[in-house]
């Protein structure tokens, strides 16, 4: 029996949740295993990883892999470092950009917003999610500065993105290519500038690959097929099959693009205890997260807090085991970049009286694929008009700004990333 599916947000969310949970349980049971048996496999694997991470933290060891940009560019990353990256699903790239270049970009952003009187015209947070950090502002709804676009279309960024994309299985055994690892779609995102002395509430544990669409659309049901047909041991968090074609339910926190890794590039030096990014560095934990709502202790009309138009929450109530593995980034310098697998739980720690600036520009790895090609058409329009991209609140600060990055400033990588060249 094919699973019921909803390619658009169901009108009756509660009814759809009940229906899909009943169908998924029946499909798993038809495999000869119970939901509890399948979940136990995922839980056992995750518990072993959590114990490993907890032991490493207790020994004072760094949990996050660190790889130098020079090794990525030269193709000399060791097999041991690649294995650690794939095991932990996250990475700090040391020296991704020269420190002085990153600091220059940071200063350039300040000039750009000041000369266009951003602070005089700032209207407050445009979304509820980042509004929680208490920014004044902390997240700048700026997309088209020279700094951001120069970084997005640079050869150094392309090298790192291709290296990260290549960790994924992007071509299936039948020859279907799900994405092009060597071409990025230049997914435009915002800037964070958190000043010295700032107090920030941070961001709670969550993940960003989708919400109820992960269980309810055909493409995601195929992507997570091994979780839903009883063959949980075959689930591979690095397999891109079916992830790059299906829709996502719209909402203020959605991402229309497929990202292999989320990421940001540091524009200031940041100490590890100053309100920095944390992840649960276990890519395979998605199996636990997807199966957990099917257990009998979760109400039939509940998905462990997941709903539409909000981020996918990870909580002590439903995911307590995973929370034990939360691990922060090491100290970073301006020019380093930070990356984490698109399925991974992450958070930003709170901070009081921050020491030093905490400035980043968000640039992910979003390889060229049908889903990203479709989104690129709206990105092109936003770029050419200085508008906010359609995934983000319609604030449009930059439409009339001077010294905005323009089409004439694009190089070949930038043109290909926006779909202006093949």
GROMACS .gro file of N, CA and C in nm, residues 131-207:
model
  231
  131UNK      N    1   1.388   3.704   1.598
  131UNK     CA    2   1.344   3.808   1.691
  131UNK      C    3   1.368   3.769   1.835
  132UNK      N    4   1.379   3.639   1.862
  132UNK     CA    5   1.395   3.591   1.999
  132UNK      C    6   1.532   3.623   2.058
  133UNK      N    7   1.629   3.657   1.973
  133UNK     CA    8   1.763   3.680   2.027
  133UNK      C    9   1.774   3.816   2.095
  134UNK      N   10   1.673   3.899   2.082
  134UNK     CA   11   1.678   4.032   2.144
  134UNK      C   12   1.768   4.127   2.067
  135UNK      N   13   1.769   4.114   1.934
  135UNK     CA   14   1.862   4.191   1.852
  135UNK      C   15   1.820   4.337   1.841
  136UNK      N   16   1.924   4.421   1.827
  136UNK     CA   17   1.898   4.566   1.814
  136UNK      C   18   1.976   4.627   1.698
  137UNK      N   19   1.987   4.576   1.580
  137UNK     CA   20   1.958   4.437   1.548
  137UNK      C   21   2.082   4.351   1.570
  138UNK      N   22   2.063   4.221   1.579
  138UNK     CA   23   2.174   4.127   1.577
  138UNK      C   24   2.183   4.060   1.441
  139UNK      N   25   2.067   4.025   1.387
  139UNK     CA   26   2.061   3.970   1.251
  139UNK      C   27   2.024   4.084   1.157
  140UNK      N   28   2.116   4.116   1.065
  140UNK     CA   29   2.091   4.223   0.969
  140UNK      C   30   2.026   4.161   0.845
  141UNK      N   31   1.909   4.209   0.804
  141UNK     CA   32   1.842   4.156   0.684
  141UNK      C   33   1.903   4.213   0.557
  142UNK      N   34   2.033   4.187   0.542
  142UNK     CA   35   2.113   4.240   0.431
  142UNK      C   36   2.165   4.120   0.352
  143UNK      N   37   2.155   4.128   0.218
  143UNK     CA   38   2.188   4.012   0.134
  143UNK      C   39   2.287   4.044   0.022
  144UNK      N   40   2.295   4.168  -0.021
  144UNK     CA   41   2.361   4.199  -0.147
  144UNK      C   42   2.479   4.294  -0.131
  145UNK      N   43   2.546   4.288  -0.017
  145UNK     CA   44   2.667   4.367   0.001
  145UNK      C   45   2.780   4.307  -0.082
  146UNK      N   46   2.881   4.388  -0.109
  146UNK     CA   47   2.999   4.335  -0.180
  146UNK      C   48   3.064   4.224  -0.100
  147UNK      N   49   3.071   4.239   0.030
  147UNK     CA   50   3.136   4.136   0.112
  147UNK      C   51   3.068   4.000   0.094
  148UNK      N   52   2.936   3.997   0.107
  148UNK     CA   53   2.864   3.870   0.096
  148UNK      C   54   2.880   3.807  -0.041
  149UNK      N   55   2.862   3.887  -0.144
  149UNK     CA   56   2.866   3.832  -0.279
  149UNK      C   57   3.008   3.794  -0.320
  150UNK      N   58   3.106   3.872  -0.276
  150UNK     CA   59   3.245   3.834  -0.307
  150UNK      C   60   3.279   3.700  -0.244
  151UNK      N   61   3.234   3.678  -0.122
  151UNK     CA   62   3.259   3.549  -0.056
  151UNK      C   63   3.184   3.436  -0.125
  152UNK      N   64   3.058   3.461  -0.159
  152UNK     CA   65   2.976   3.355  -0.221
  152UNK      C   66   3.034   3.308  -0.354
  153UNK      N   67   3.087   3.401  -0.433
  153UNK     CA   68   3.131   3.363  -0.567
  153UNK      C   69   3.283   3.340  -0.576
  154UNK      N   70   3.350   3.337  -0.461
  154UNK     CA   71   3.495   3.322  -0.463
  154UNK      C   72   3.537   3.178  -0.491
  155UNK      N   73   3.657   3.163  -0.549
  155UNK     CA   74   3.711   3.029  -0.573
  155UNK      C   75   3.732   2.955  -0.442
  156UNK      N   76   3.771   3.027  -0.337
  156UNK     CA   77   3.797   2.961  -0.209
  156UNK      C   78   3.667   2.902  -0.151
  157UNK      N   79   3.557   2.973  -0.168
  157UNK     CA   80   3.429   2.919  -0.122
  157UNK      C   81   3.391   2.798  -0.208
  158UNK      N   82   3.409   2.809  -0.339
  158UNK     CA   83   3.372   2.699  -0.428
  158UNK      C   84   3.451   2.572  -0.396
  159UNK      N   85   3.578   2.586  -0.362
  159UNK     CA   86   3.659   2.468  -0.326
  159UNK      C   87   3.603   2.398  -0.203
  160UNK      N   88   3.569   2.475  -0.102
  160UNK     CA   89   3.518   2.415   0.022
  160UNK      C   90   3.381   2.354  -0.001
  161UNK      N   91   3.294   2.424  -0.073
  161UNK     CA   92   3.161   2.370  -0.099
  161UNK      C   93   3.170   2.239  -0.177
  162UNK      N   94   3.256   2.233  -0.277
  162UNK     CA   95   3.269   2.110  -0.355
  162UNK      C   96   3.322   1.996  -0.269
  163UNK      N   97   3.416   2.027  -0.180
  163UNK     CA   98   3.469   1.925  -0.088
  163UNK      C   99   3.358   1.871   0.003
  164UNK      N  100   3.277   1.961   0.055
  164UNK     CA  101   3.168   1.919   0.143
  164UNK      C  102   3.060   1.843   0.066
  165UNK      N  103   3.023   1.895  -0.050
  165UNK     CA  104   2.922   1.826  -0.131
  165UNK      C  105   2.965   1.685  -0.167
  166UNK      N  106   3.095   1.667  -0.187
  166UNK     CA  107   3.146   1.536  -0.230
  166UNK      C  108   3.140   1.431  -0.119
  167UNK      N  109   3.111   1.473   0.003
  167UNK     CA  110   3.092   1.375   0.111
  167UNK      C  111   2.958   1.302   0.095
  168UNK      N  112   2.869   1.358   0.018
  168UNK     CA  113   2.737   1.299  -0.004
  168UNK      C  114   2.739   1.203  -0.123
  169UNK      N  115   2.649   1.106  -0.118
  169UNK     CA  116   2.624   1.021  -0.234
  169UNK      C  117   2.525   1.097  -0.321
  170UNK      N  118   2.575   1.156  -0.430
  170UNK     CA  119   2.493   1.245  -0.511
  170UNK      C  120   2.442   1.180  -0.639
  171UNK      N  121   2.487   1.057  -0.667
  171UNK     CA  122   2.440   0.982  -0.783
  171UNK      C  123   2.399   0.843  -0.738
  172UNK      N  124   2.276   0.803  -0.769
  172UNK     CA  125   2.227   0.672  -0.727
  172UNK      C  126   2.284   0.561  -0.815
  173UNK      N  127   2.269   0.439  -0.768
  173UNK     CA  128   2.323   0.324  -0.841
  173UNK      C  129   2.260   0.309  -0.979
  174UNK      N  130   2.137   0.362  -0.997
  174UNK     CA  131   2.072   0.355  -1.129
  174UNK      C  132   2.115   0.468  -1.221
  175UNK      N  133   2.208   0.552  -1.176
  175UNK     CA  134   2.260   0.660  -1.260
  175UNK      C  135   2.194   0.794  -1.239
  176UNK      N  136   2.089   0.802  -1.157
  176UNK     CA  137   2.023   0.930  -1.131
  176UNK      C  138   2.116   1.023  -1.055
  177UNK      N  139   2.144   1.139  -1.112
  177UNK     CA  140   2.227   1.238  -1.043
  177UNK      C  141   2.135   1.337  -0.972
  178UNK      N  142   2.148   1.343  -0.840
  178UNK     CA  143   2.059   1.427  -0.759
  178UNK      C  144   2.109   1.569  -0.749
  179UNK      N  145   2.239   1.589  -0.756
  179UNK     CA  146   2.293   1.725  -0.761
  179UNK      C  147   2.431   1.723  -0.822
  180UNK      N  148   2.477   1.842  -0.862
  180UNK     CA  149   2.612   1.862  -0.918
  180UNK      C  150   2.701   1.911  -0.805
  181UNK      N  151   2.794   1.828  -0.755
  181UNK     CA  152   2.873   1.870  -0.639
  181UNK      C  153   2.967   1.986  -0.666
  182UNK      N  154   2.997   2.012  -0.792
  182UNK     CA  155   3.093   2.116  -0.824
  182UNK      C  156   3.034   2.251  -0.858
  183UNK      N  157   2.902   2.264  -0.843
  183UNK     CA  158   2.837   2.391  -0.877
  183UNK      C  159   2.741   2.429  -0.764
  184UNK      N  160   2.760   2.546  -0.706
  184UNK     CA  161   2.674   2.591  -0.598
  184UNK      C  162   2.570   2.690  -0.649
  185UNK      N  163   2.458   2.697  -0.579
  185UNK     CA  164   2.350   2.786  -0.622
  185UNK      C  165   2.352   2.922  -0.552
  186UNK      N  166   2.459   2.952  -0.479
  186UNK     CA  167   2.476   3.084  -0.415
  186UNK      C  168   2.354   3.124  -0.331
  187UNK      N  169   2.310   3.036  -0.243
  187UNK     CA  170   2.191   3.064  -0.162
  187UNK      C  171   2.217   3.187  -0.075
  188UNK      N  172   2.140   3.297  -0.095
  188UNK     CA  173   2.166   3.420  -0.020
  188UNK      C  174   2.101   3.418   0.118
  189UNK      N  175   2.178   3.454   0.217
  189UNK     CA  176   2.130   3.459   0.355
  189UNK      C  177   2.182   3.588   0.418
  190UNK      N  178   2.159   3.602   0.546
  190UNK     CA  179   2.180   3.730   0.615
  190UNK      C  180   2.317   3.740   0.683
  191UNK      N  181   2.330   3.842   0.765
  191UNK     CA  182   2.452   3.871   0.840
  191UNK      C  183   2.416   3.876   0.988
  192UNK      N  184   2.508   3.829   1.073
  192UNK     CA  185   2.493   3.854   1.217
  192UNK      C  186   2.608   3.940   1.264
  193UNK      N  187   2.575   4.046   1.337
  193UNK     CA  188   2.678   4.130   1.401
  193UNK      C  189   2.637   4.150   1.545
  194UNK      N  190   2.707   4.084   1.635
  194UNK     CA  191   2.676   4.095   1.778
  194UNK      C  192   2.791   4.171   1.845
  195UNK      N  193   2.761   4.288   1.903
  195UNK     CA  194   2.869   4.374   1.952
  195UNK      C  195   2.926   4.329   2.086
  196UNK      N  196   3.045   4.378   2.114
  196UNK     CA  197   3.105   4.358   2.246
  196UNK      C  198   3.011   4.407   2.354
  197UNK      N  199   3.005   4.334   2.465
  197UNK     CA  200   2.920   4.373   2.576
  197UNK      C  201   2.775   4.333   2.561
  198UNK      N  202   2.742   4.265   2.449
  198UNK     CA  203   2.601   4.231   2.423
  198UNK      C  204   2.554   4.120   2.515
  199UNK      N  205   2.426   4.123   2.546
  199UNK     CA  206   2.357   4.010   2.607
  199UNK      C  207   2.267   3.951   2.499
  200UNK      N  208   2.274   3.820   2.482
  200UNK     CA  209   2.192   3.754   2.381
  200UNK      C  210   2.132   3.628   2.439
  201UNK      N  211   2.004   3.606   2.411
  201UNK     CA  212   1.935   3.487   2.460
  201UNK      C  213   1.970   3.363   2.380
  202UNK      N  214   2.039   3.380   2.269
  202UNK     CA  215   2.077   3.266   2.188
  202UNK      C  216   1.957   3.206   2.116
  203UNK      N  217   1.976   3.087   2.061
  203UNK     CA  218   1.869   3.014   1.993
  203UNK      C  219   1.864   2.873   2.048
  204UNK      N  220   1.745   2.822   2.074
  204UNK     CA  221   1.729   2.688   2.130
  204UNK      C  222   1.762   2.578   2.029
  205UNK      N  223   1.770   2.455   2.079
  205UNK     CA  224   1.803   2.341   1.994
  205UNK      C  225   1.692   2.316   1.892
  206UNK      N  226   1.733   2.307   1.766
  206UNK     CA  227   1.637   2.287   1.657
  206UNK      C  228   1.712   2.234   1.536
  207UNK      N  229   1.637   2.197   1.432
  207UNK     CA  230   1.698   2.163   1.305
  207UNK      C  231   1.614   2.221   1.193
   0.00000   0.00000   0.00000
